[in-house]
Amino acid sequence: MSERCERVSVLIPWLVNDTLQASEKREVYGHLTGCPGCRSDLVMFMTMKEQVSGEVDRLEDHKVESLFTSICGVIEGLAPAEGKLLAAAEAVLLAGTARAGSGQTGIEEYLVEWGAVRNEYRKMRQSLSSVLSVLRWYNHAAKSALQNGMRI
């Protein structure tokens, strides 16, 4: 996934719930014309939005606060987890650096290992970012519904 795809994939949920600025919309739409993967993500988020809006209509008023509190708790609970994952990845990188400096491995092996660790680190961040994006989108949808006086 390119850096541009990474940026656009983070913006797609916000495009779907119509909260992007005009410049961000242009960026996303411009990228979508040439990227089937990101277009697929857009379709997935649009489908989720349709499914959620149907479910929102069926919720009873007294369940809204409980649902909203639950969603917020999950989002807040992931923030420390993200920090722990990043700290663990950094520890692995530091351990690799120390090992390379100790003469136990050649610089070529170290660079290969470091590249693999860096790729895993990126994958962890991307996965966590994707989960957080979805949860933030649900959180935003619930807030918007409440602010607009919708019965959820």
PDB file of C-alpha atoms in Angstrom, residues 13-142:
ATOM      1  CA  PRO A  13     -14.821   6.962   6.237  1.00  0.00           C
ATOM      2  CA  TRP A  14     -14.968  10.740   6.573  1.00  0.00           C
ATOM      3  CA  LEU A  15     -15.853  11.052   2.878  1.00  0.00           C
ATOM      4  CA  VAL A  16     -18.722   8.617   3.385  1.00  0.00           C
ATOM      5  CA  ASN A  17     -20.137  10.575   6.338  1.00  0.00           C
ATOM      6  CA  ASP A  18     -19.583  13.859   4.445  1.00  0.00           C
ATOM      7  CA  THR A  19     -17.240  15.545   6.919  1.00  0.00           C
ATOM      8  CA  LEU A  20     -14.220  16.169   4.679  1.00  0.00           C
ATOM      9  CA  GLN A  21     -13.124  19.604   3.611  1.00  0.00           C
ATOM     10  CA  ALA A  22     -13.358  20.385  -0.107  1.00  0.00           C
ATOM     11  CA  SER A  23      -9.588  20.001  -0.612  1.00  0.00           C
ATOM     12  CA  GLU A  24      -9.649  16.584   1.065  1.00  0.00           C
ATOM     13  CA  LYS A  25     -12.607  15.492  -1.073  1.00  0.00           C
ATOM     14  CA  ARG A  26     -10.715  16.480  -4.221  1.00  0.00           C
ATOM     15  CA  GLU A  27      -7.686  14.520  -3.023  1.00  0.00           C
ATOM     16  CA  VAL A  28      -9.745  11.401  -2.304  1.00  0.00           C
ATOM     17  CA  TYR A  29     -11.779  11.536  -5.522  1.00  0.00           C
ATOM     18  CA  GLY A  30      -8.610  12.166  -7.531  1.00  0.00           C
ATOM     19  CA  HIS A  31      -6.969   9.109  -6.011  1.00  0.00           C
ATOM     20  CA  LEU A  32     -10.044   6.896  -6.388  1.00  0.00           C
ATOM     21  CA  THR A  33     -10.035   7.294 -10.172  1.00  0.00           C
ATOM     22  CA  GLY A  34      -6.809   5.307 -10.414  1.00  0.00           C
ATOM     23  CA  CYS A  35      -6.919   2.981  -7.410  1.00  0.00           C
ATOM     24  CA  PRO A  36      -9.216  -0.066  -7.442  1.00  0.00           C
ATOM     25  CA  GLY A  37      -8.207  -1.024  -3.884  1.00  0.00           C
ATOM     26  CA  CYS A  38      -9.304   2.292  -2.420  1.00  0.00           C
ATOM     27  CA  ARG A  39     -12.501   2.220  -4.520  1.00  0.00           C
ATOM     28  CA  SER A  40     -13.231  -1.166  -2.972  1.00  0.00           C
ATOM     29  CA  ASP A  41     -12.712   0.349   0.497  1.00  0.00           C
ATOM     30  CA  LEU A  42     -15.129   3.151  -0.420  1.00  0.00           C
ATOM     31  CA  VAL A  43     -17.792   0.628  -1.431  1.00  0.00           C
ATOM     32  CA  MET A  44     -17.263  -1.254   1.850  1.00  0.00           C
ATOM     33  CA  PHE A  45     -17.712   1.905   3.938  1.00  0.00           C
ATOM     34  CA  MET A  46     -20.760   2.993   1.928  1.00  0.00           C
ATOM     35  CA  THR A  47     -22.293  -0.451   2.500  1.00  0.00           C
ATOM     36  CA  MET A  48     -21.537  -0.228   6.221  1.00  0.00           C
ATOM     37  CA  LYS A  49     -23.152   3.202   6.361  1.00  0.00           C
ATOM     38  CA  GLU A  50     -26.315   1.858   4.735  1.00  0.00           C
ATOM     39  CA  GLN A  51     -26.398  -1.097   7.118  1.00  0.00           C
ATOM     40  CA  VAL A  52     -25.799   1.097  10.156  1.00  0.00           C
ATOM     41  CA  SER A  53     -28.465   3.614   9.180  1.00  0.00           C
ATOM     42  CA  GLY A  54     -30.992   0.783   8.934  1.00  0.00           C
ATOM     43  CA  GLU A  55     -29.968  -0.522  12.340  1.00  0.00           C
ATOM     44  CA  VAL A  56     -30.027   2.963  13.858  1.00  0.00           C
ATOM     45  CA  ASP A  57     -33.689   3.324  12.897  1.00  0.00           C
ATOM     46  CA  ARG A  58     -34.550   0.169  14.858  1.00  0.00           C
ATOM     47  CA  LEU A  59     -32.825   1.108  18.133  1.00  0.00           C
ATOM     48  CA  GLU A  60     -34.930   2.169  21.076  1.00  0.00           C
ATOM     49  CA  ASP A  61     -34.271   5.547  22.724  1.00  0.00           C
ATOM     50  CA  HIS A  62     -33.089   4.112  26.042  1.00  0.00           C
ATOM     51  CA  LYS A  63     -30.444   2.001  24.277  1.00  0.00           C
ATOM     52  CA  VAL A  64     -28.800   4.953  22.535  1.00  0.00           C
ATOM     53  CA  GLU A  65     -26.833   6.185  25.522  1.00  0.00           C
ATOM     54  CA  SER A  66     -25.661   2.674  26.357  1.00  0.00           C
ATOM     55  CA  LEU A  67     -24.549   2.061  22.775  1.00  0.00           C
ATOM     56  CA  PHE A  68     -22.802   5.410  22.541  1.00  0.00           C
ATOM     57  CA  THR A  69     -21.005   4.855  25.866  1.00  0.00           C
ATOM     58  CA  SER A  70     -19.933   1.404  24.732  1.00  0.00           C
ATOM     59  CA  ILE A  71     -18.524   2.701  21.441  1.00  0.00           C
ATOM     60  CA  CYS A  72     -16.640   5.500  23.190  1.00  0.00           C
ATOM     61  CA  GLY A  73     -15.218   2.999  25.684  1.00  0.00           C
ATOM     62  CA  VAL A  74     -13.886   0.788  22.908  1.00  0.00           C
ATOM     63  CA  ILE A  75     -12.266   3.743  21.153  1.00  0.00           C
ATOM     64  CA  GLU A  76     -10.703   5.036  24.363  1.00  0.00           C
ATOM     65  CA  GLY A  77      -9.539   1.524  25.234  1.00  0.00           C
ATOM     66  CA  LEU A  78      -7.678   1.204  21.948  1.00  0.00           C
ATOM     67  CA  ALA A  79      -5.559   4.306  22.480  1.00  0.00           C
ATOM     68  CA  PRO A  80      -3.354   2.689  25.173  1.00  0.00           C
ATOM     69  CA  ALA A  81      -3.187  -0.505  23.095  1.00  0.00           C
ATOM     70  CA  GLU A  82      -1.886   1.482  20.143  1.00  0.00           C
ATOM     71  CA  GLY A  83       0.796   2.981  22.368  1.00  0.00           C
ATOM     72  CA  LYS A  84       1.789  -0.471  23.641  1.00  0.00           C
ATOM     73  CA  LEU A  85       2.007  -1.879  20.117  1.00  0.00           C
ATOM     74  CA  LEU A  86       4.165   1.005  18.997  1.00  0.00           C
ATOM     75  CA  ALA A  87       6.400   0.678  22.067  1.00  0.00           C
ATOM     76  CA  ALA A  88       6.795  -3.061  21.417  1.00  0.00           C
ATOM     77  CA  ALA A  89       7.725  -2.439  17.792  1.00  0.00           C
ATOM     78  CA  GLU A  90      10.249   0.188  18.837  1.00  0.00           C
ATOM     79  CA  ALA A  91      11.742  -2.242  21.369  1.00  0.00           C
ATOM     80  CA  VAL A  92      12.185  -4.822  18.608  1.00  0.00           C
ATOM     81  CA  LEU A  93      13.903  -2.217  16.451  1.00  0.00           C
ATOM     82  CA  LEU A  94      16.204  -1.247  19.323  1.00  0.00           C
ATOM     83  CA  ALA A  95      17.022  -4.894  20.030  1.00  0.00           C
ATOM     84  CA  GLY A  96      17.903  -5.366  16.372  1.00  0.00           C
ATOM     85  CA  THR A  97      20.131  -2.308  16.491  1.00  0.00           C
ATOM     86  CA  ALA A  98      21.917  -3.577  19.604  1.00  0.00           C
ATOM     87  CA  ARG A  99      22.390  -7.004  18.046  1.00  0.00           C
ATOM     88  CA  ALA A 100      23.835  -5.493  14.878  1.00  0.00           C
ATOM     89  CA  GLY A 101      26.221  -3.374  16.925  1.00  0.00           C
ATOM     90  CA  SER A 102      27.416  -6.376  18.935  1.00  0.00           C
ATOM     91  CA  GLY A 103      29.011  -8.052  15.937  1.00  0.00           C
ATOM     92  CA  GLN A 104      26.677 -11.069  16.137  1.00  0.00           C
ATOM     93  CA  THR A 105      25.465 -10.444  12.622  1.00  0.00           C
ATOM     94  CA  GLY A 106      26.701  -8.677   9.527  1.00  0.00           C
ATOM     95  CA  ILE A 107      25.296  -5.322   8.477  1.00  0.00           C
ATOM     96  CA  GLU A 108      23.605  -6.927   5.453  1.00  0.00           C
ATOM     97  CA  GLU A 109      21.683  -9.349   7.679  1.00  0.00           C
ATOM     98  CA  TYR A 110      20.805  -6.531  10.036  1.00  0.00           C
ATOM     99  CA  LEU A 111      19.399  -4.421   7.205  1.00  0.00           C
ATOM    100  CA  VAL A 112      17.267  -7.330   5.975  1.00  0.00           C
ATOM    101  CA  GLU A 113      15.988  -8.003   9.510  1.00  0.00           C
ATOM    102  CA  TRP A 114      15.381  -4.316  10.133  1.00  0.00           C
ATOM    103  CA  GLY A 115      13.401  -4.035   6.892  1.00  0.00           C
ATOM    104  CA  ALA A 116      11.221  -6.999   7.880  1.00  0.00           C
ATOM    105  CA  VAL A 117      10.595  -5.571  11.351  1.00  0.00           C
ATOM    106  CA  ARG A 118       9.778  -2.175   9.866  1.00  0.00           C
ATOM    107  CA  ASN A 119       7.255  -3.795   7.498  1.00  0.00           C
ATOM    108  CA  GLU A 120       5.582  -5.633  10.393  1.00  0.00           C
ATOM    109  CA  TYR A 121       5.514  -2.380  12.354  1.00  0.00           C
ATOM    110  CA  ARG A 122       3.773  -0.663   9.425  1.00  0.00           C
ATOM    111  CA  LYS A 123       1.263  -3.508   9.115  1.00  0.00           C
ATOM    112  CA  MET A 124       0.420  -3.261  12.820  1.00  0.00           C
ATOM    113  CA  ARG A 125      -0.097   0.494  12.517  1.00  0.00           C
ATOM    114  CA  GLN A 126      -2.228   0.096   9.379  1.00  0.00           C
ATOM    115  CA  SER A 127      -4.396  -2.605  10.954  1.00  0.00           C
ATOM    116  CA  LEU A 128      -4.863  -0.633  14.127  1.00  0.00           C
ATOM    117  CA  SER A 129      -5.510   2.560  12.165  1.00  0.00           C
ATOM    118  CA  SER A 130      -8.161   0.779  10.098  1.00  0.00           C
ATOM    119  CA  VAL A 131      -9.941  -0.505  13.194  1.00  0.00           C
ATOM    120  CA  LEU A 132      -9.749   2.919  14.827  1.00  0.00           C
ATOM    121  CA  SER A 133     -11.082   4.579  11.663  1.00  0.00           C
ATOM    122  CA  VAL A 134     -14.110   2.310  11.619  1.00  0.00           C
ATOM    123  CA  LEU A 135     -14.769   2.837  15.317  1.00  0.00           C
ATOM    124  CA  ARG A 136     -14.348   6.608  14.975  1.00  0.00           C
ATOM    125  CA  TRP A 137     -16.764   6.544  12.050  1.00  0.00           C
ATOM    126  CA  TYR A 138     -19.373   4.721  14.149  1.00  0.00           C
ATOM    127  CA  ASN A 139     -18.733   7.159  16.992  1.00  0.00           C
ATOM    128  CA  HIS A 140     -19.190  10.133  14.655  1.00  0.00           C
ATOM    129  CA  ALA A 141     -22.353   8.608  13.158  1.00  0.00           C
ATOM    130  CA  ALA A 142     -23.864   8.157  16.612  1.00  0.00           C
TER     131      ALA A 142
END
